[in-house]
mmCIF file of C-alpha atoms and ligand atoms in Angstrom:
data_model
loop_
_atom_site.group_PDB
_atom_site.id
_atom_site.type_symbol
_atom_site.label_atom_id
_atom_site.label_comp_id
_atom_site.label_asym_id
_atom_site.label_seq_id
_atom_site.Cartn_x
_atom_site.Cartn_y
_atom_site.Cartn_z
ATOM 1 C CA UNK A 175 132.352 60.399 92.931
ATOM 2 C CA UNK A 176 132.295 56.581 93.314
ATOM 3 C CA UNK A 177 131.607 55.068 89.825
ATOM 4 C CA UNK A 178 130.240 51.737 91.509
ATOM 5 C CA UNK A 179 127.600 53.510 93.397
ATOM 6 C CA UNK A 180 126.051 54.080 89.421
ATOM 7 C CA UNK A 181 123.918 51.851 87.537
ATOM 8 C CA UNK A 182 125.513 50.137 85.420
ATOM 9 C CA UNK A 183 125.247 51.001 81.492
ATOM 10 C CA UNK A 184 124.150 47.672 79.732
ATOM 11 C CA UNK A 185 126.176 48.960 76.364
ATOM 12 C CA UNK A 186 129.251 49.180 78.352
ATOM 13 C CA UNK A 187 128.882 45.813 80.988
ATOM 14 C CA UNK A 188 127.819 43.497 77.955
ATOM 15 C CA UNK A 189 130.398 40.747 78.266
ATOM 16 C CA UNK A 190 133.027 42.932 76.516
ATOM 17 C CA UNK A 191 136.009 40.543 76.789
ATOM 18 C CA UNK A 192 133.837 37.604 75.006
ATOM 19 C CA UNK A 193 132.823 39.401 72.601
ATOM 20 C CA UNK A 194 134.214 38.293 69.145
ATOM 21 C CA UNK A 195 135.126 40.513 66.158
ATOM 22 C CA UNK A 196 132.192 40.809 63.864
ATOM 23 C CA UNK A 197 128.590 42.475 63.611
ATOM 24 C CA UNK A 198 126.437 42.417 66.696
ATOM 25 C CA UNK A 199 122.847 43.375 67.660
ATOM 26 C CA UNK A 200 123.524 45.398 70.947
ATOM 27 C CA UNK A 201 119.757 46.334 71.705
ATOM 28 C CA UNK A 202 116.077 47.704 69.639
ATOM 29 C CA UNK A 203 114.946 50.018 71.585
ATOM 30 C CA UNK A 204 112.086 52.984 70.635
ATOM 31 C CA UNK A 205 112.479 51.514 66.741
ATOM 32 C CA UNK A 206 115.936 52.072 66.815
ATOM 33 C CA UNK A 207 118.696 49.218 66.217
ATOM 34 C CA UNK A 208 121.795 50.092 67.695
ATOM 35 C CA UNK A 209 124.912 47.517 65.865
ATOM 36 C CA UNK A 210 127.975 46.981 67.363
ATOM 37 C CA UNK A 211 130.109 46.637 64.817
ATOM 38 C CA UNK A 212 133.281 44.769 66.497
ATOM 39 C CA UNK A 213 136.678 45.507 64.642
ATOM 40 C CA UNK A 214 138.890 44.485 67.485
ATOM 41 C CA UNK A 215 138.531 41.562 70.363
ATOM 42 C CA UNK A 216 138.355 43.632 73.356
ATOM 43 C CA UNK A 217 140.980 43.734 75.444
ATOM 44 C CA UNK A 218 143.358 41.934 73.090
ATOM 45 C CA UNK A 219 144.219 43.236 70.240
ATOM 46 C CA UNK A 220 145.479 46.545 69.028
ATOM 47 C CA UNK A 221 143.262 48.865 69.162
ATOM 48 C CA UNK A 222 142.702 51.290 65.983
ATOM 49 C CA UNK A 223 144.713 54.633 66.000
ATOM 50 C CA UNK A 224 142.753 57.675 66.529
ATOM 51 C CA UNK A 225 143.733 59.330 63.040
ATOM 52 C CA UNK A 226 142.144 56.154 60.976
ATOM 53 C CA UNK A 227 139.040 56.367 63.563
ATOM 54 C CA UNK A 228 138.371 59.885 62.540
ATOM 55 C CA UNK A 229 138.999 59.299 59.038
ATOM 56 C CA UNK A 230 136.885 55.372 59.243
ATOM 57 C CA UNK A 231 134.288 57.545 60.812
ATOM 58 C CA UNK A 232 134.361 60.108 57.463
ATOM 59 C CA UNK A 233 134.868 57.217 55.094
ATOM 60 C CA UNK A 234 131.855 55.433 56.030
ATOM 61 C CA UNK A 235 129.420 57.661 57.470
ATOM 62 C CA UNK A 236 129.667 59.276 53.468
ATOM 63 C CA UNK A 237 129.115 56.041 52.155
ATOM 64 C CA UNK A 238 126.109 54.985 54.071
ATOM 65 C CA UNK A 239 124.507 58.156 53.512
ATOM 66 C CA UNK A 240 124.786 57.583 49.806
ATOM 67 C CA UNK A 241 123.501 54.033 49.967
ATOM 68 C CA UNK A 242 120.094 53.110 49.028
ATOM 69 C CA UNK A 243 119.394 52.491 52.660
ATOM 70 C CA UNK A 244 120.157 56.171 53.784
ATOM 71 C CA UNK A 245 116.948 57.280 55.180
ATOM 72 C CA UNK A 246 117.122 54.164 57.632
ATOM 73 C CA UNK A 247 120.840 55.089 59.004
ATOM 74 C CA UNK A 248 121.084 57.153 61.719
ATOM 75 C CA UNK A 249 124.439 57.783 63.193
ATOM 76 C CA UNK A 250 127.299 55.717 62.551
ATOM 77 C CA UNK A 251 130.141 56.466 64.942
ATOM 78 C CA UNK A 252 133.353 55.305 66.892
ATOM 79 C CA UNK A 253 133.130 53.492 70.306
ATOM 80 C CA UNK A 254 135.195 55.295 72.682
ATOM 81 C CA UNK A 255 137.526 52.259 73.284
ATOM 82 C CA UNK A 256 138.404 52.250 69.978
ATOM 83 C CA UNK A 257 137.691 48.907 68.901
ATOM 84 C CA UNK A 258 135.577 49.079 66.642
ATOM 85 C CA UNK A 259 131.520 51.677 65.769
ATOM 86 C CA UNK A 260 128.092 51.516 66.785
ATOM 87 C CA UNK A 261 125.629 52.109 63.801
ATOM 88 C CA UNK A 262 122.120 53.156 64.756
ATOM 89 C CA UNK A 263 119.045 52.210 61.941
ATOM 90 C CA UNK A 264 115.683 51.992 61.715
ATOM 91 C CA UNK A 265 113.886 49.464 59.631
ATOM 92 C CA UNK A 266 116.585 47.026 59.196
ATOM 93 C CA UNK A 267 116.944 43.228 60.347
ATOM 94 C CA UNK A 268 120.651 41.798 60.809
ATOM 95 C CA UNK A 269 121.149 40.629 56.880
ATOM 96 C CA UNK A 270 120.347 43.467 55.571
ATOM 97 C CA UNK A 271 122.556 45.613 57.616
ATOM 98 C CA UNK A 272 125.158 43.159 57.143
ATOM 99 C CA UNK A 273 124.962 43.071 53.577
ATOM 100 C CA UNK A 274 124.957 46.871 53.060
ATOM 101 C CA UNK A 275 128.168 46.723 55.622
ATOM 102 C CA UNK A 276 129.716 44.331 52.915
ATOM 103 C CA UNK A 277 128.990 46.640 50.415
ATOM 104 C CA UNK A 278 129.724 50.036 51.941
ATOM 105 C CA UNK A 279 133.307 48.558 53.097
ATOM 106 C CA UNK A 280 134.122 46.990 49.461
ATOM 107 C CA UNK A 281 133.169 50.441 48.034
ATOM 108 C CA UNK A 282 135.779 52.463 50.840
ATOM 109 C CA UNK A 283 138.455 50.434 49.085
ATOM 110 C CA UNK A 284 138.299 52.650 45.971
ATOM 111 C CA UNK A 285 138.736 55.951 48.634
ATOM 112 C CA UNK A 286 141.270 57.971 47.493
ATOM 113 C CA UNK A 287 140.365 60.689 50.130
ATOM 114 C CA UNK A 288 138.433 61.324 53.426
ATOM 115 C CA UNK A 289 135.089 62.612 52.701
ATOM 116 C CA UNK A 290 134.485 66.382 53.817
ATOM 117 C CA UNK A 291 138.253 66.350 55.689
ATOM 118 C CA UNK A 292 139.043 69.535 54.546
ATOM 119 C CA UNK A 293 139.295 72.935 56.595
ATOM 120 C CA UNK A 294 135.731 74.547 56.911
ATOM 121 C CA UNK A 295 134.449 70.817 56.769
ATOM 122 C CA UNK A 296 135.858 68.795 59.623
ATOM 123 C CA UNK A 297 136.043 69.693 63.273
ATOM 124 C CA UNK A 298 139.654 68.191 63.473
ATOM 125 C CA UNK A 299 141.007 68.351 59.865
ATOM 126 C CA UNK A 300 144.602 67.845 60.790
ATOM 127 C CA UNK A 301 144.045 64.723 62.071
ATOM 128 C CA UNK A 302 143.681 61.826 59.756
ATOM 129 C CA UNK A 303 145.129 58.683 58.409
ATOM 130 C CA UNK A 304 143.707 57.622 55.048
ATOM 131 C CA UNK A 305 145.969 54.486 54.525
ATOM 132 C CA UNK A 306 145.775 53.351 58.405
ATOM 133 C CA UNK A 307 141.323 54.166 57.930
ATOM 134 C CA UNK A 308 141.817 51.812 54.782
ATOM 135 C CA UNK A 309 143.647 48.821 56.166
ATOM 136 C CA UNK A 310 141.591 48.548 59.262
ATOM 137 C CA UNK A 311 138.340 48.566 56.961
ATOM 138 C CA UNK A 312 139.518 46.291 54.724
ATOM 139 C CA UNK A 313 140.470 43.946 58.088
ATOM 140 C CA UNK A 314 136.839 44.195 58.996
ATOM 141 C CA UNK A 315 135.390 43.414 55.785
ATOM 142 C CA UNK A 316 137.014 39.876 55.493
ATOM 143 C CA UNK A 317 135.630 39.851 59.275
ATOM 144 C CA UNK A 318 132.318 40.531 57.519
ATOM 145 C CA UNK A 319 132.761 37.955 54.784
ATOM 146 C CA UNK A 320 133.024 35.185 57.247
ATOM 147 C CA UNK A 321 129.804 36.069 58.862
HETATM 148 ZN ZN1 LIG B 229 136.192 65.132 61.100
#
């Protein structure tokens, strides 16, 4: 297999190593707004563990789910390079997403657990880190504040 004999994936090719920390429209397609939400400068910076991943994915997947927007969220999940989550919606223009981000990470500062983490609930329940899941998010939510 030669990988440069494939098309390249637009998601993946996107000027990653300009891209700044912060909220970003990465395309609209069929309805559906796929946000790159940019925790990290690629390339750069430390990337997030993969315990406060699992547990940033619990955190705020739960808490957009409960928001008043939660029929127009459709996945929220962690980029494989571990920089940051792609959020898919429906419905929603950039301020609005952003200001439901600002919201949902204020509110995962009052998380004194991960969301269904337990055994019987979680694919991978051993694997977690609460306090490292809460100091990235509350990194990214000053990154949101200066948007
Ligand atoms: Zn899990």
């Amino acid at each position: 297999m030669d990988a440069n004999n494939f098309n390249r994936t637009p998601s993946f090719s996107s000027n990653c190593n300009g891209r700044s920390k912060g909220l970003h429209k990465n395309r609209h397609t069929q309805g559906v707004t796929v946000w790159d939400l940019q925790f990290k400068t690629p390339n750069k910076d430390q990337y997030i563990t993969p315990k406060a991943v699992h547990s940033i994915e619990h955190i705020i997947f739960t808490l957009l789910k409960n928001s008043d927007r939660k029929k127009d969220i459709l996945y929220f999940g962690p980029m494989g390079s571990r920089t940051g989550f792609c959020l898919l919606t429906v419905n929603m223009e950039y301020y609005a997403v952003l200001d439901l981000l600002k919201g949902v990470f204020a509110q995962a500062r009052q998380c004194a657990a991960e969301p269904n983490a337990l055994q019987g609930e979680c694919d991978n329940c051993a694997e977690h880190d609460l306090a490292g899941a809460l100091q990235e998010c509350a990194a990214y939510l000053t990154v949101l504040e200066e948007l």
